[in-house]
Structure formats: C-alpha cells, structure tokens
Amino acid sequence: STRELVMYAPEEGGTTPYVQEGTNYQTVPDLNNNHDGSSTTSNYGVIGVDTYARFTNNDIYGPVDPATIYGDVEMDAAGSRYTGLYGSDTPSQPSRPPRVVDPNEPRMRWSDPGAERNWSDEFQTLLERLAHIHRNTEETTGRNLLLDITLLSGTQESLPLMTQLVALHEAFAQAATRIGRIIIEEYGLPVANKSVPPLDAGGVAGGEKYLAEGIFFKFAVDSSGLFGGDAGAQKVAVHEHNGLMAILGSLMWHLNDLHLSTNMMCIISHRGHKLIAQSKLAINAGSLVYGSADGGRTVHADRPDINSNMKTIAGLLNIKGHYVGQGPQRKLLHMPGDIEVHIGADGRAYVLDTARVFPPVLPDMRVAGGFMTQLFRPEFLLRLDTPISSDAFTRWGMDNKEEHNAEGRAATSRLLNESLLECARSMDQQFERVLTLVMQGVLFTAHNRTQTSTTNNNNNNNNNNNNNNNN
C-alpha cells in the first residue's frame, strides 16, 4: 500500500502541509481533524479517533534529508490517501517537493535515550498526591472523595491534579499510538529494516517485544500455541486490560490503605493486529515478591503487607484465595498463580500480568485455551454468594481442585440457566414496553390524522353550504 508523508513548507506560509503519493501531491485542508481510522483502548476508555501520527525527525521510510524536511512528518494510519473532512483535496505541485525515499533503504533506529519518559512515575505521583488530598478532606469534612466525585473535582487542590492526570493519559495514548502504528505496519519486515528493533524480554506467551520512548510493546499473537490462535491471544490481551482496570479501580477505592501501584496501559488496534503498550518499569527477576514467573516452580508470597493488600483486592472482586505450588513452594495466593507483584527501583509495588484475574467459566473442550479466553465478567462475580478461584479448571489450582472446580461449575450453571434467562426476560419486557409505546404513538398519530381529516371535511361542507346560500 502507498504510505504517505506530510511535510510543511514554511517559506510558503507554513500553514498547508503537502501529501506525497507517488509523484502526485495534494494539499490537506484540515490536518488536525484527521480521522485516521485507528483506535486505542486505554485505562480511561477508547480514544484515538481524532489523533494522528506525528514523527518528529523520524522518517519511518528511511533516512531523512534535513534540507527537504521543514517540520513534523505526518502519516495517514490507514495507509490510504488522506482526503480531509471536506472531500477530495485539490491537486497542487509544491515549489519544493519532499525527497522521495526508497522504501528499501534501511530504517532509522529508535535509539535516542533522551526521548524516554518515566510514565509510571508520573502516573503514580499524581495518584499519590490525590490520595493525600483524599485523606485531608476525609479528616476535615468526613466526606469520602471517591464517593462524592463532585467534591473530588471541585476542590482547588484536586482540580489541577485531575487535569494533569487527563493530560498525562492523552500524552501516553498518543505516543503509544504513534509508535505502535509503526511497529504494526513494519510487522512483516526483516529485523534489520525495522524502525523500532525488537528486543528479547523473556516470556513465552507473546511475539516480538519492543521498547521505545519509555513504552514497552508486545504483540497479541499466539506464537507458542497457548491460546488456540491469534484471535484467542487478542482476547487475552483484552482480559489483561480488564484485569488491570479492576485492580486500578480497587486501588482507587482504597487509595488510603493499599500501597500498590499499576503501570499505564493501552491496546492499539490497527490493521487487524492488537498491540499492548505498557509504561516501562524498573523491575527484574529479583524484584518479584508475589505470584510466579516460572510456571509455578517458584511461588512468591514474601511480604505480609502485600499479601494482605492482594487479599483485600480479591475480596472486592469476589475472588477466592487458594494455594498454589507444591512442597516448599506451596503458598496462599488470592489472585491467579501467574500474576506478579514487583518492587520497582522507586520502591513502589507494581501489579503486573493481570490477564487471568477473573476466573474461567467451565471450559469448552472444543476451544483451545478456553480457560484463558472464556472468563466470567466482574459484574457477574459480584452477584455470587461464593467467591470463585481464578485458577479453577487449571493446573495452577490443583490444590483442592475438586472444591474450586465445583464452585466454578455451579457459577457457570447459574450464568447459563439463571442469569441469561433473567437477561432474556428483561429484554423481552423492555421490548414489550417499547412496542407498547410505539403502538400508542402510532394510534395517537392515526387518531389525530382522523380528527384532522374529519375537521377538514366539515369545513369543506360548510364552505359548500355557504356557497349554495350565496348563490
């Protein structure tokens, strides 16, 4: 496909960028409102509809000639000619067109250490400052900021922090989207020709991994046959995002007490791929204090305070504690065995690998890796009287598996035989109410039309009688 470069020409005013498409050049009337067709799912929802890629001094097609680059380089993420919001662009020939770059030339490497940003530290610092305001407000007013969002957003101290938090989120999502599209679009290229070179970060569940500008990227692909195909791997990526959201929500609820942290995360969906983007953390194999990073051979529950805090989060989500590991490694965890909590270089405890926070439904044996892709929704778990183990129906939950699996089967039966029927009945009732309102509206309209028609006929008859009398 034809990939495009947009460049500014300041000697001609600097307001109209030019799009390169082979040897034809078009003007773009409204670049800032570019609808690029990509989407980014982040901790705060779905964004990216109106974002556009910005590559400052980084030409993804090859070395940049400084004499022909006048500003930022823009690219249409969909890989097709950009026509703007107002129809096709008017063809024009710039007096000084950008250099046509050979796509076979080696790409520039992402190697500038000055571009790296400590996203996680900025994120946690803002949350900690909000927690401080939370504590002070509760002590002075007796009101919970998290229960009274109007109070949280209305205080003079918290409003600037909330604004900074939103700005940080947008900056992270835009950076992740910009770099992520490069990685996705160069997916099939040889490593030597990639702008962002892959790195070896360990782990078996996932394809190539990348690091750029303080953001860690990994493809949601089934490179090891764990998920029954790439579609399953993409589901697991969404589960990881949902699990992280649940952890973050629990931490926000108990921001005064639980000294746990999360990194920033979003999922870039582009050209059929899903790319997970997470803020870089200063952790290593020796920083693990909770969970297992080697398939259960070594299980950590090293710090009583973190064990207690993870138990609190599990209680909020209605997830059951259970033993993981064998022999000396047998430890009580309240989350899936492969979750990880690390003590970062900044002293914070970070929760990672949240794809299996929610328990699996009774696995469908026809679906490969179903215990990782078919999970209960958090809303349903909160309706259950009995908590469910995240490791039910898996080898992680072999200890007392009969009890864990029986509880999982009972929950699955309730979901299929009660909750779904309740949902169907509710939908029927709503449909009947809507249908009744529609029919009432139709009858009312028909009645009005009949009344209007009768009135018109009467008026016509009166007019005819008057005419006869006049005659």
Coordinates of C-alpha atoms in Angstrom, one line a residue:
S1 CA 0.0 0.0 0.0
T2 CA 1.1 3.6 -0.5
R3 CA 2.2 5.2 2.7
E4 CA 2.2 8.9 2.9
L5 CA 4.4 11.7 4.2
V6 CA 3.0 15.1 5.1
M7 CA 5.5 18.0 5.3
Y8 CA 5.2 21.7 6.0
A9 CA 6.8 24.4 3.7
P10 CA 7.4 27.5 5.9
E11 CA 8.7 29.6 3.0
E12 CA 5.2 29.3 1.6
G13 CA 3.4 30.2 4.8
G14 CA 3.8 27.0 6.8
T15 CA 0.0 26.5 7.1
T16 CA -0.7 24.0 4.4
P17 CA 1.0 20.6 4.5
Y18 CA 1.6 18.5 1.4
V19 CA 0.9 14.8 1.0
Q20 CA 3.3 12.7 -1.0
E21 CA 1.5 10.0 -3.0
G22 CA 3.9 8.6 -5.6
T23 CA 4.5 11.6 -7.9
N24 CA 1.2 13.3 -7.2
Y25 CA 0.9 16.0 -4.4
Q26 CA -2.3 17.1 -2.8
T27 CA -2.9 19.8 -0.2
V28 CA -4.6 18.8 3.0
P29 CA -7.2 21.4 4.2
D30 CA -7.6 20.3 7.8
L31 CA -4.9 18.0 9.2
N32 CA -5.7 18.5 12.8
N33 CA -9.1 16.9 12.4
N34 CA -7.7 13.9 10.6
H35 CA -9.9 10.8 11.2
D36 CA -7.3 8.1 10.8
G37 CA -9.4 5.1 11.4
S38 CA -7.3 3.6 14.2
S39 CA -8.4 3.2 17.8
T40 CA -6.7 3.0 21.1
T41 CA -8.2 1.3 24.2
S42 CA -6.6 2.7 27.3
N43 CA -7.1 2.8 31.0
Y44 CA -9.6 5.6 30.6
G45 CA -11.7 4.2 27.7
V46 CA -11.4 4.3 23.9
I47 CA -9.6 7.3 22.3
G48 CA -7.6 7.9 19.2
V49 CA -10.4 8.5 16.7
D50 CA -9.1 12.1 16.1
T51 CA -5.5 11.5 16.7
Y52 CA -2.8 11.5 14.0
A53 CA 0.7 10.1 13.9
R54 CA 3.5 12.6 14.5
F55 CA 7.1 11.6 13.8
T56 CA 9.4 14.4 14.7
N57 CA 12.7 14.0 12.7
N58 CA 12.0 10.2 12.4
D59 CA 11.2 9.2 8.8
I60 CA 9.9 5.6 9.0
Y61 CA 10.7 5.1 5.3
G62 CA 14.4 5.7 5.6
P63 CA 17.0 8.4 6.3
V64 CA 15.7 11.9 6.3
D65 CA 17.3 14.6 4.2
P66 CA 17.2 17.7 6.6
A67 CA 17.3 20.0 3.6
T68 CA 13.8 18.8 2.5
I69 CA 12.1 18.3 5.9
Y70 CA 10.6 21.6 7.2
G71 CA 8.8 20.3 10.3
D72 CA 7.0 17.3 11.6
V73 CA 6.2 14.3 9.4
E74 CA 2.6 13.1 9.4
M75 CA 1.3 9.7 8.2
D76 CA -2.2 8.6 7.5
A77 CA -2.6 5.5 9.7
A78 CA -4.9 3.7 7.4
G79 CA -2.2 3.7 4.7
S80 CA -4.6 5.3 2.1
R81 CA -4.7 8.8 0.6
Y82 CA -6.0 11.3 3.0
T83 CA -8.8 13.4 1.6
G84 CA -9.6 15.6 4.6
L85 CA -13.1 16.2 6.1
Y86 CA -14.2 18.3 3.2
G87 CA -13.9 15.9 0.2
S88 CA -11.1 15.3 -2.2
D89 CA -8.1 17.6 -2.0
T90 CA -7.2 20.0 -4.8
P91 CA -4.1 18.7 -6.6
S92 CA -1.2 21.1 -6.5
Q93 CA 2.6 20.9 -7.0
P94 CA 4.7 22.4 -4.2
S95 CA 7.6 24.5 -5.4
R96 CA 10.0 22.3 -3.3
P97 CA 8.6 18.8 -3.0
P98 CA 9.9 16.4 -0.4
R99 CA 12.5 13.9 -1.3
V100 CA 11.1 10.5 -2.4
V101 CA 12.6 8.0 -0.1
D102 CA 13.4 4.5 -1.3
P103 CA 11.4 2.1 0.9
N104 CA 14.2 -0.5 0.6
E105 CA 16.6 1.7 2.4
P106 CA 17.5 0.7 6.0
R107 CA 15.2 2.3 8.5
M108 CA 16.3 4.7 11.2
R109 CA 16.7 3.1 14.6
W110 CA 14.9 4.2 17.7
S111 CA 18.0 4.9 19.8
D112 CA 17.7 8.4 21.3
P113 CA 17.8 7.8 25.1
G114 CA 16.7 11.4 25.7
A115 CA 13.2 10.5 24.3
E116 CA 12.5 8.1 27.1
R117 CA 9.9 9.3 29.7
N118 CA 9.1 7.8 33.1
W119 CA 5.4 7.4 32.6
S120 CA 4.8 5.2 35.5
D121 CA 6.4 7.5 38.0
E122 CA 4.4 10.5 36.7
F123 CA 1.2 8.5 36.9
Q124 CA 1.8 7.2 40.4
T125 CA 3.0 10.6 41.7
L126 CA -0.3 12.2 40.6
L127 CA -2.4 9.4 42.2
E128 CA -0.4 9.7 45.4
R129 CA -1.0 13.4 45.5
L130 CA -4.7 12.8 45.0
A131 CA -4.6 10.3 47.9
H132 CA -3.1 12.9 50.1
I133 CA -5.9 15.3 49.3
H134 CA -8.3 12.5 49.9
R135 CA -7.0 11.8 53.4
N136 CA -7.0 15.5 54.3
T137 CA -10.6 16.0 53.0
E138 CA -11.9 13.0 54.9
E139 CA -10.3 14.1 58.1
T140 CA -11.7 17.7 57.9
T141 CA -15.1 17.1 56.3
G142 CA -15.9 13.5 57.0
R143 CA -16.8 13.0 53.3
N144 CA -15.3 10.4 51.0
L145 CA -13.9 12.0 47.8
L146 CA -14.3 8.7 45.9
L147 CA -17.9 8.5 46.9
D148 CA -18.5 12.2 46.1
I149 CA -17.0 12.8 42.7
T150 CA -18.3 16.4 42.7
L151 CA -16.2 17.1 45.8
L152 CA -13.2 15.5 44.2
S153 CA -13.4 17.5 41.0
G154 CA -14.4 20.7 42.7
T155 CA -11.6 21.3 45.3
Q156 CA -9.0 23.8 44.4
E157 CA -6.2 21.3 45.1
S158 CA -7.6 18.3 43.2
L159 CA -8.8 20.0 40.0
P160 CA -5.2 20.8 38.7
L161 CA -4.2 17.2 39.5
M162 CA -7.1 15.8 37.7
T163 CA -6.3 18.0 34.7
Q164 CA -2.7 16.8 34.8
L165 CA -3.9 13.2 35.0
V166 CA -6.0 13.6 31.9
A167 CA -3.2 15.3 30.0
L168 CA -0.8 12.5 31.0
H169 CA -3.2 9.9 29.8
E170 CA -3.6 11.6 26.5
A171 CA 0.1 12.1 26.0
F172 CA 0.7 8.4 26.8
A173 CA -2.0 7.2 24.4
Q174 CA -0.8 9.4 21.6
A175 CA 2.8 8.3 22.0
A176 CA 1.8 4.7 22.2
T177 CA -0.5 5.1 19.1
R178 CA 2.2 6.9 17.1
I179 CA 4.9 4.3 17.8
G180 CA 2.5 1.3 17.8
R181 CA 1.4 2.0 14.2
I182 CA 5.0 2.0 13.0
I183 CA 5.6 -1.4 14.7
I184 CA 2.4 -2.9 13.3
E185 CA 2.9 -1.6 9.8
E186 CA 6.5 -2.9 9.8
Y187 CA 5.4 -6.3 11.2
G188 CA 6.5 -8.3 8.2
L189 CA 9.8 -6.6 7.5
P190 CA 13.2 -8.1 8.3
V191 CA 14.5 -7.0 11.7
A192 CA 17.3 -5.1 10.1
N193 CA 14.8 -2.9 8.3
K194 CA 12.6 -2.1 11.2
S195 CA 12.5 1.4 12.7
V196 CA 11.9 0.1 16.2
P197 CA 14.0 -3.0 16.7
P198 CA 12.5 -5.9 18.7
L199 CA 14.1 -6.9 21.9
D200 CA 14.3 -10.1 24.0
A201 CA 12.2 -9.5 27.1
G202 CA 11.6 -13.1 28.1
G203 CA 8.2 -14.9 28.5
V204 CA 6.6 -17.5 26.2
A205 CA 3.1 -16.0 25.7
G206 CA 3.6 -13.4 23.0
G207 CA 5.5 -12.5 19.9
E208 CA 8.1 -9.9 19.4
K209 CA 8.5 -7.2 22.1
Y210 CA 9.7 -3.6 21.7
L211 CA 10.7 -0.6 23.8
A212 CA 10.6 3.0 22.6
E213 CA 10.2 6.3 24.5
G214 CA 9.7 4.6 27.8
I215 CA 6.8 2.4 26.5
F216 CA 7.0 -1.4 26.3
F217 CA 5.1 -3.0 23.4
K218 CA 4.2 -6.6 22.7
F219 CA 2.0 -8.2 20.0
A220 CA -1.1 -10.1 21.0
V221 CA -0.2 -13.2 18.9
D222 CA -0.3 -16.9 19.7
S223 CA 3.4 -17.6 19.0
S224 CA 3.5 -20.6 21.3
G225 CA 0.1 -22.2 20.6
L226 CA -1.3 -21.4 24.1
F227 CA -4.4 -19.6 23.0
G228 CA -5.8 -21.5 20.1
G229 CA -4.7 -18.9 17.5
D230 CA -4.1 -15.2 17.3
A231 CA -7.8 -14.5 17.9
G232 CA -7.5 -16.1 21.3
A233 CA -4.3 -14.1 22.0
Q234 CA -6.2 -10.9 21.3
K235 CA -8.9 -11.9 23.7
V236 CA -6.3 -12.5 26.3
A237 CA -4.9 -9.0 25.7
V238 CA -8.3 -7.5 26.4
H239 CA -8.6 -9.6 29.5
E240 CA -5.3 -8.3 30.7
H241 CA -6.5 -4.7 30.2
N242 CA -9.8 -5.5 32.0
G243 CA -7.9 -7.1 34.9
L244 CA -5.7 -4.1 35.2
M245 CA -8.7 -1.8 35.2
A246 CA -10.2 -3.9 38.0
I247 CA -7.0 -3.7 40.1
L248 CA -6.7 0.0 39.5
G249 CA -10.3 0.6 40.4
S250 CA -9.8 -1.3 43.7
L251 CA -6.7 0.7 44.4
M252 CA -8.6 3.9 43.8
W253 CA -11.3 2.8 46.2
H254 CA -8.7 2.1 48.9
L255 CA -6.2 4.7 48.0
N256 CA -5.6 5.5 51.6
D257 CA -4.6 2.0 52.6
L258 CA -3.3 -0.2 49.8
H259 CA 0.3 0.6 48.9
L260 CA 0.1 -1.0 45.4
S261 CA 0.6 0.5 42.0
T262 CA 0.0 -0.2 38.3
N263 CA 1.7 0.9 35.2
M264 CA -0.1 2.7 32.4
M265 CA -1.5 0.5 29.6
C266 CA -3.4 0.8 26.3
I267 CA -4.2 -1.5 23.4
I268 CA -3.6 -0.3 19.9
S269 CA -5.9 -2.0 17.3
H270 CA -4.7 -1.4 13.8
R271 CA -4.9 -3.4 10.5
G272 CA -6.2 -6.5 12.3
H273 CA -3.5 -6.5 14.9
K274 CA -3.6 -5.8 18.6
L275 CA -0.5 -4.3 20.2
I276 CA -0.3 -4.0 24.0
A277 CA 1.5 -0.8 25.2
Q278 CA 2.6 -0.5 28.8
S279 CA 4.8 2.0 30.6
K280 CA 8.3 0.8 31.3
L281 CA 9.1 -0.4 34.8
A282 CA 12.4 -0.7 36.5
I283 CA 12.0 -4.4 37.6
N284 CA 13.8 -7.6 37.2
A285 CA 13.6 -11.3 38.1
G286 CA 14.9 -10.5 41.6
S287 CA 12.2 -7.9 42.3
L288 CA 9.3 -10.4 42.3
V289 CA 7.6 -10.6 45.7
Y290 CA 4.1 -12.1 44.9
G291 CA 3.0 -14.7 42.3
S292 CA 5.1 -16.8 39.9
A293 CA 7.1 -16.0 36.8
D294 CA 8.2 -19.6 36.0
G295 CA 5.0 -21.6 35.7
G296 CA 4.6 -22.3 39.4
R297 CA 8.1 -23.8 40.1
T298 CA 8.8 -20.8 42.3
V299 CA 5.9 -19.1 44.1
H300 CA 6.3 -15.9 46.0
A301 CA 4.2 -14.5 48.9
D302 CA 7.2 -12.8 50.5
R303 CA 5.7 -9.7 52.1
P304 CA 2.8 -9.9 54.6
D305 CA 1.7 -6.4 53.8
I306 CA 1.4 -7.1 50.1
N307 CA -0.3 -10.4 50.8
S308 CA -2.9 -8.7 52.9
N309 CA -3.4 -5.9 50.3
M310 CA -3.9 -8.5 47.5
K311 CA -6.4 -10.3 49.7
T312 CA -8.3 -7.1 50.1
I313 CA -8.5 -6.5 46.3
A314 CA -9.6 -10.1 45.8
G315 CA -12.4 -9.6 48.4
L316 CA -13.6 -6.5 46.5
L317 CA -13.8 -8.6 43.2
N318 CA -15.2 -11.7 45.0
I319 CA -12.2 -13.8 44.1
K320 CA -11.3 -16.8 46.3
G321 CA -7.9 -17.3 47.9
H322 CA -6.2 -20.7 47.2
Y323 CA -2.9 -22.5 47.5
V324 CA -0.5 -22.5 44.5
G325 CA 2.7 -24.6 44.2
Q326 CA 3.9 -27.8 45.7
G327 CA 6.1 -28.7 48.7
P328 CA 8.1 -25.8 50.0
Q329 CA 6.7 -23.6 47.2
R330 CA 3.0 -24.1 48.3
K331 CA 1.8 -20.5 49.0
L332 CA -1.6 -19.0 49.7
L333 CA -2.5 -16.5 46.9
H334 CA -5.7 -14.5 46.4
M335 CA -5.1 -14.0 42.7
P336 CA -4.1 -16.2 39.7
G337 CA -0.8 -18.0 40.2
D338 CA 0.9 -16.2 37.3
I339 CA 0.1 -12.7 38.5
E340 CA 3.2 -10.8 39.5
V341 CA 3.9 -8.0 42.0
H342 CA 7.3 -6.5 41.8
I343 CA 9.1 -3.9 43.9
G344 CA 10.4 -1.4 41.5
A345 CA 13.5 0.6 41.7
D346 CA 11.4 3.5 43.0
G347 CA 10.3 1.4 46.0
R348 CA 6.7 1.0 44.8
A349 CA 4.9 -2.3 44.5
Y350 CA 3.6 -2.8 40.9
V351 CA 1.0 -5.3 39.9
L352 CA 1.6 -7.0 36.5
D353 CA 0.3 -9.8 34.3
T354 CA -3.4 -9.4 35.0
A355 CA -4.9 -11.4 32.1
R356 CA -6.3 -14.1 34.4
V357 CA -7.6 -12.0 37.3
F358 CA -11.1 -13.2 36.6
P359 CA -12.0 -16.9 36.9
P360 CA -12.7 -19.0 33.9
V361 CA -16.2 -20.5 33.2
L362 CA -16.4 -24.2 32.7
P363 CA -14.1 -24.7 29.8
D364 CA -15.5 -25.7 26.4
M365 CA -13.2 -28.6 25.4
R366 CA -13.7 -27.7 21.8
V367 CA -12.0 -24.3 22.4
A368 CA -8.2 -24.4 22.7
G369 CA -7.0 -22.3 25.7
G370 CA -10.6 -21.7 26.7
F371 CA -9.6 -21.3 30.4
M372 CA -7.7 -18.2 29.4
T373 CA -10.2 -16.7 26.9
Q374 CA -13.6 -17.6 28.4
L375 CA -13.7 -15.7 31.7
F376 CA -16.5 -14.5 34.0
R377 CA -17.4 -10.8 33.8
P378 CA -16.6 -8.9 37.0
E379 CA -20.3 -7.7 37.3
F380 CA -21.4 -11.3 37.4
L381 CA -18.9 -12.3 40.0
L382 CA -20.2 -9.7 42.4
R383 CA -23.7 -11.3 42.2
L384 CA -22.4 -14.7 43.5
D385 CA -22.7 -15.7 47.1
T386 CA -19.4 -17.7 47.0
P387 CA -16.1 -16.4 45.7
I388 CA -14.5 -18.2 42.8
S389 CA -10.8 -19.1 42.4
S390 CA -9.0 -17.5 39.4
D391 CA -7.2 -20.8 39.0
A392 CA -10.2 -23.1 38.8
F393 CA -10.0 -25.7 35.9
T394 CA -6.3 -25.1 35.6
R395 CA -3.1 -26.8 36.8
W396 CA -2.4 -23.7 38.9
G397 CA -5.4 -24.8 41.0
M398 CA -4.6 -28.5 41.5
D399 CA -4.5 -28.0 45.3
N400 CA -8.1 -28.7 46.5
K401 CA -9.2 -28.7 42.8
E402 CA -12.4 -30.6 43.5
E403 CA -13.8 -27.7 45.6
H404 CA -12.6 -25.0 43.3
N405 CA -13.9 -26.6 40.2
A406 CA -17.2 -27.5 41.7
E407 CA -17.7 -23.8 42.6
G408 CA -16.7 -22.8 39.1
R409 CA -19.3 -25.3 37.6
A410 CA -22.0 -24.0 39.9
A411 CA -21.3 -20.4 38.9
T412 CA -21.3 -21.4 35.2
S413 CA -24.6 -23.2 35.7
R414 CA -26.1 -20.1 37.3
L415 CA -24.8 -17.9 34.5
L416 CA -26.3 -20.1 31.8
N417 CA -29.5 -21.3 33.5
E418 CA -30.5 -18.3 35.6
S419 CA -28.7 -15.1 34.6
L420 CA -29.0 -15.4 30.9
L421 CA -32.7 -16.3 31.3
E422 CA -33.2 -13.2 33.5
C423 CA -31.4 -11.1 30.9
A424 CA -33.7 -12.6 28.1
R425 CA -36.8 -11.9 30.2
S426 CA -35.7 -8.4 30.9
M427 CA -35.0 -7.7 27.2
D428 CA -38.5 -9.1 26.4
Q429 CA -40.1 -6.8 28.9
Q430 CA -38.2 -3.8 27.6
F431 CA -39.1 -4.7 24.1
E432 CA -42.8 -5.0 25.1
R433 CA -42.7 -1.6 26.7
V434 CA -41.1 0.0 23.7
L435 CA -43.5 -1.8 21.4
T436 CA -46.4 -0.6 23.5
L437 CA -45.1 3.0 23.4
V438 CA -44.6 2.8 19.6
M439 CA -48.1 1.4 19.1
Q440 CA -49.6 4.1 21.3
G441 CA -47.7 6.6 19.3
V442 CA -49.0 5.1 16.0
L443 CA -52.6 5.0 17.3
F444 CA -52.3 8.6 18.6
T445 CA -50.9 9.8 15.3
A446 CA -53.6 7.9 13.4
H447 CA -56.3 9.4 15.7
N448 CA -55.0 12.9 15.1
R449 CA -55.0 12.4 11.4
T450 CA -58.5 11.1 11.5
Q451 CA -59.7 14.1 13.6
T452 CA -57.9 16.4 11.2
S453 CA -59.4 14.8 8.2
T454 CA -62.9 15.0 9.8
T455 CA -62.4 18.7 10.6
N456 CA -61.3 19.4 7.0
N457 CA -64.3 17.6 5.6
N458 CA -66.7 19.6 7.9
N459 CA -65.0 22.8 6.8
N460 CA -65.4 21.8 3.2
N461 CA -69.1 21.0 3.7
N462 CA -69.7 24.3 5.5
N463 CA -68.0 26.2 2.7
N464 CA -70.1 24.4 0.1
N465 CA -73.3 25.2 2.0
N466 CA -72.2 28.9 2.3
N467 CA -71.6 29.0 -1.4
N468 CA -75.0 27.5 -2.1
N469 CA -76.7 30.0 0.1
N470 CA -74.8 32.8 -1.6
N471 CA -76.0 31.5 -5.0

